[in-house]
XYZ file of C-alpha atoms in Angstrom:
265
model
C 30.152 0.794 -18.700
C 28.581 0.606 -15.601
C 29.921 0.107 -12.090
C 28.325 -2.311 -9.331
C 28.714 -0.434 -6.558
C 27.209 -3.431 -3.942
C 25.789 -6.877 -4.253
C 23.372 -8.837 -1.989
C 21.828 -12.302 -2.028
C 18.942 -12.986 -1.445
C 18.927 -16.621 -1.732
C 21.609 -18.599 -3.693
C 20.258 -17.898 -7.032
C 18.582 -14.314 -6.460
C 21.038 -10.958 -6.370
C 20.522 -7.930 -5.743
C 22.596 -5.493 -6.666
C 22.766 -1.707 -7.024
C 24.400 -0.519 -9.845
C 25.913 3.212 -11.429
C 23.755 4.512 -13.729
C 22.924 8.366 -12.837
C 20.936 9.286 -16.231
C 18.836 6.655 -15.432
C 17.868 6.818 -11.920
C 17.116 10.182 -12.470
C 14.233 9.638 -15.018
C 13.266 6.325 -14.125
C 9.799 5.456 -13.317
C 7.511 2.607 -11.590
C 7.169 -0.239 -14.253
C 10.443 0.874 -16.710
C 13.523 -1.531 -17.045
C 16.746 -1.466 -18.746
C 18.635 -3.816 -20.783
C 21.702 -5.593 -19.241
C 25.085 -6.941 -20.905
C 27.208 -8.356 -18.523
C 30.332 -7.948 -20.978
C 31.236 -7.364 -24.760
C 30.146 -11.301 -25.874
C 27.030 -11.303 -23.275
C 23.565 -11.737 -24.807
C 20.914 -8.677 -24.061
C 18.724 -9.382 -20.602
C 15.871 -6.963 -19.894
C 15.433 -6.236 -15.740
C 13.156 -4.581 -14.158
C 14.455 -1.155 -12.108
C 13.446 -2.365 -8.312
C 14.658 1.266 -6.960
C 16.742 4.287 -8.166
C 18.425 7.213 -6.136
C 18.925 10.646 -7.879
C 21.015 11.900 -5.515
C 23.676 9.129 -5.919
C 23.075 8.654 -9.180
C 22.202 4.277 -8.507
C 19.666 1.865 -9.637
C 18.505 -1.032 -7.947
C 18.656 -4.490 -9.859
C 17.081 -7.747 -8.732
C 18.553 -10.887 -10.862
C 17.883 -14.830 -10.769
C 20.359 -17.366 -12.204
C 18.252 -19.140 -14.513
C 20.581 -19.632 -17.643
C 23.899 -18.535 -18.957
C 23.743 -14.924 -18.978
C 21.908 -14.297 -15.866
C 24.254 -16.160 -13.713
C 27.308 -14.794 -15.064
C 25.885 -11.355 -13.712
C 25.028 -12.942 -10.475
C 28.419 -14.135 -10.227
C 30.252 -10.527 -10.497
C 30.843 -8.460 -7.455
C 31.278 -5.456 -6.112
C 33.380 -2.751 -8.551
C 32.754 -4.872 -11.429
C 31.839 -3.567 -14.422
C 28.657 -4.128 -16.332
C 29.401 -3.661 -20.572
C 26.092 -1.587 -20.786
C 23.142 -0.915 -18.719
C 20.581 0.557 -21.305
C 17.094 2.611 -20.012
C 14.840 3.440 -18.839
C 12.757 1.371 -21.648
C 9.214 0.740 -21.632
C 6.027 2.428 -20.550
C 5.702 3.150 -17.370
C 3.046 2.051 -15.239
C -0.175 4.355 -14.717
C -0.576 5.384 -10.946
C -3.941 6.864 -9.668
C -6.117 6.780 -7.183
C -8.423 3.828 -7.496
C -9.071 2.899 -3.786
C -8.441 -0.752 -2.719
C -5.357 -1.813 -4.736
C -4.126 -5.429 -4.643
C -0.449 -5.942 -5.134
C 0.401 -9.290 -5.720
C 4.109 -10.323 -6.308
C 5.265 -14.081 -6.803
C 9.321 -14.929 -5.987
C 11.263 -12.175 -7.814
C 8.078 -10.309 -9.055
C 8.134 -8.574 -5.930
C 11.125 -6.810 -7.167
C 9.386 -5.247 -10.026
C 5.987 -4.826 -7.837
C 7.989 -2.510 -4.963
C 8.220 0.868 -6.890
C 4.567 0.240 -7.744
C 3.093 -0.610 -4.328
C 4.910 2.633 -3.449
C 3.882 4.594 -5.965
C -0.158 3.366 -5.294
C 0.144 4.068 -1.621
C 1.698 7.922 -2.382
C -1.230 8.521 -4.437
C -3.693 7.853 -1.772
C -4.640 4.158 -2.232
C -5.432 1.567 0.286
C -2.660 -1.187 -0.777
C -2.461 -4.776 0.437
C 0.358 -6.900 -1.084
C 0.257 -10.385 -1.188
C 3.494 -12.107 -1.548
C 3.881 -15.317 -2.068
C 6.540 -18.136 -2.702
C 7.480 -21.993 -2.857
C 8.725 -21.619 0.862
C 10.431 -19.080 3.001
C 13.425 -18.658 2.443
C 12.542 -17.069 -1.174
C 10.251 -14.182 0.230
C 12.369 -11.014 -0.831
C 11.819 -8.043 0.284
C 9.213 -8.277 2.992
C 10.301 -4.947 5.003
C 10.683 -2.708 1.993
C 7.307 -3.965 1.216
C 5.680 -3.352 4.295
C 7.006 -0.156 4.366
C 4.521 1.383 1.816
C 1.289 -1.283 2.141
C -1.540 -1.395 4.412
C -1.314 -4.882 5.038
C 0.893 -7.681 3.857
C -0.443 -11.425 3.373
C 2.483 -13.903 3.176
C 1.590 -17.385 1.021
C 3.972 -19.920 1.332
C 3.357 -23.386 -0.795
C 4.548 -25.424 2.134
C 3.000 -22.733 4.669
C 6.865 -22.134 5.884
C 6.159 -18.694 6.484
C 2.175 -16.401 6.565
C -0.385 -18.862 5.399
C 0.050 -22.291 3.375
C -1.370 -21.942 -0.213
C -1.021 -20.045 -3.435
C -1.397 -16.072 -3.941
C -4.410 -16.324 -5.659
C -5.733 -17.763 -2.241
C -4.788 -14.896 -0.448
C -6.324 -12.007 -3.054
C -9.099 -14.208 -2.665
C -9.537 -13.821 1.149
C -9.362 -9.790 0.839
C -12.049 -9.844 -2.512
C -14.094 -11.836 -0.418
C -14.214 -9.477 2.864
C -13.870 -6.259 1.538
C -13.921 -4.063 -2.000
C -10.999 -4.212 -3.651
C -10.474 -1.502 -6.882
C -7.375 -2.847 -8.876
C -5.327 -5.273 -8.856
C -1.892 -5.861 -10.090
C 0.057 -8.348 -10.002
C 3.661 -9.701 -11.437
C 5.715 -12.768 -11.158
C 5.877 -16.188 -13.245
C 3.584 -15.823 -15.831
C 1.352 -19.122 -14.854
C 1.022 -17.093 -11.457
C -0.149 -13.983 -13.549
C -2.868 -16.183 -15.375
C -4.316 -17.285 -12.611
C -4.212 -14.294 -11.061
C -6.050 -13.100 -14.132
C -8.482 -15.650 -14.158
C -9.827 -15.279 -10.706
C -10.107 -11.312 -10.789
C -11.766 -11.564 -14.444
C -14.326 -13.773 -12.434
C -14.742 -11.222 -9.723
C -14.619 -8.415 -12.314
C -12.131 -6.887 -10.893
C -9.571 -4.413 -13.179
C -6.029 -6.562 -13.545
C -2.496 -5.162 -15.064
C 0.335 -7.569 -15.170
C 3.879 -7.239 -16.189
C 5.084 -9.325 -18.935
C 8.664 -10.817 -19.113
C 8.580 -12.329 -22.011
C 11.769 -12.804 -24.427
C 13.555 -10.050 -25.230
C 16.469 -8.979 -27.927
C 16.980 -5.851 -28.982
C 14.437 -4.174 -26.725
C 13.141 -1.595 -29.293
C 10.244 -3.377 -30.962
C 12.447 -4.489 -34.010
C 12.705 -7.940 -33.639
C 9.450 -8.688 -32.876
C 11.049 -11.716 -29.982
C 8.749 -10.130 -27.664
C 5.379 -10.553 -28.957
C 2.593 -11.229 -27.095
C -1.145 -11.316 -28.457
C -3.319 -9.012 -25.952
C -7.036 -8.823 -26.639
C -6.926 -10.439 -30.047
C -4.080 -7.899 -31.308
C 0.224 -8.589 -31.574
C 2.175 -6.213 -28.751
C 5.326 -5.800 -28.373
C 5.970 -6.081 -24.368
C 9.303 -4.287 -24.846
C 7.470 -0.837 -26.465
C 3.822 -1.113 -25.840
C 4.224 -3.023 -22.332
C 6.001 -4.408 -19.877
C 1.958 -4.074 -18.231
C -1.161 -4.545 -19.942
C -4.777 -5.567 -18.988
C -4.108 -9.164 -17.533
C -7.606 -10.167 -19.343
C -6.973 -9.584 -22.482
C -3.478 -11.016 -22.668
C -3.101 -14.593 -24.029
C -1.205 -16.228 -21.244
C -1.174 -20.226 -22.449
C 0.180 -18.917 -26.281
C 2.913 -16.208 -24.277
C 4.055 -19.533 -22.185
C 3.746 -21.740 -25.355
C 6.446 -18.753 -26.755
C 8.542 -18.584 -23.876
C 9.501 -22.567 -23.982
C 10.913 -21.697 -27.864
C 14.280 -22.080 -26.487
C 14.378 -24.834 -23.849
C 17.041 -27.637 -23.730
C 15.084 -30.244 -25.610
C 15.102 -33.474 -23.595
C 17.227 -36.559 -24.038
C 15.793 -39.601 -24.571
């Protein structure tokens, strides 16, 4: 079991929290996550690591309410016990030195995209993030971010905070004045397409990270398929990140409604 040693909101259905879990933080790397059960009848929900610390032996987890499982974790507290925290899982994501790198994070994504965007800037890259979110109030992590980037561009849908429009508007606006490298980008996956769509049409090289649905995490059950470049992945084993143009985005969404509340009529 694991401890929660402190909890934060963010907004009222986004948590942070920062969790017990010393063999992990201590090999942990950008783009690896970890299976969570909140207790011994909760149902398996993969999470991207946000941040570890060797030293105290923590992990940093970033959760939003959506259904029954994830709010039940929202809703513990400090010195509550998780049932299992299981990780690092997943391949981690490839740093180098490209150049320009475009990180581009939509609502919790940017949880996910922090270890990366510092991970690109300590290997020498130029970074500019681009967050981006319905309104204001649901940009998380702004200061961390900043912390490691060049530049940060703020999108807003009602233009509450930075500028008013979408994030592919503001990769856009830096593909248009200067170079850009890579880009790489993770949040809800119709973000991620378009995302993918406009840097396929400036030919520009595009990972994304796939949350797709998950079970076991090992590869067994196959929930986590995804077809990428004409071939079945699994995100859990051979992701979370592949190349964003190759990845069939409209089938993955078409997937990822198997198991909505059907509607009354």
């Amino acid at each position: 079991m694991n401890k929660i040693l402190s909890k934060e909101y963010f907004s009222e259905n986004v948590v942070k929290m920062i969790v017990e879990a010393p063999a992990i933080s201590r090999s942990r790397r950008p783009g690896h996550f970890v299976i969570v059960i909140a207790d011994a009848k909760g149902e398996r929900i993969p999470l991207t690591i946000a941040d570890s610390d060797p030293v105290k032996g923590t992990i940093t987890l970033v959760i939003q309410a959506v259904g029954d499982s994830t709010r039940k974790i929202c809703s513990m507290e400090a010195g509550d016990m998780l049932h299992d925290v299981v990780g690092p899982l997943g391949r981690a994501t490839e740093i180098a030195k490209y150049g320009t790198v475009v990180c581009a994070g939509g609502g919790v994504g940017v949880a996910p995209l922090l270890p990366i965007i510092k991970g690109m800037k300590e290997a020498g890259n130029r970074v500019i993030s681009v967050l981006a979110a319905r309104n204001s109030s649901l940009i998380i992590l702004e200061d961390q971010v900043r912390e490691y980037s060049d530049e940060v561009i703020i999108m807003t849908d009602d233009g509450s905070a930075g500028k008013k429009g979408l994030v592919t508007n503001g990769i856009e606006d830096v593909i248009l004045r200067e170079p850009v490298d890579f880009v790489v980008t993770i949040g809800p996956a119709i973000m991620m397409k378009f995302v993918s769509l406009l840097t396929k049409k400036y030919e520009v090289p595009t990972i994304c990270s796939l949350n797709t649905i998950m079970v076991d995490g090992t590869g067994m059950c196959g929930a986590c398929r995804v077809s990428v470049g004409g071939k079945t992945r699994f995100v859990c084993v051979d992701g979370p990140e592949f190349d964003a143009h190759q990845v069939d985005f409209d089938e993955m969404m078409l997937r990822m409604r198997a198991y909505d509340q059907p509607r009354k009529k």
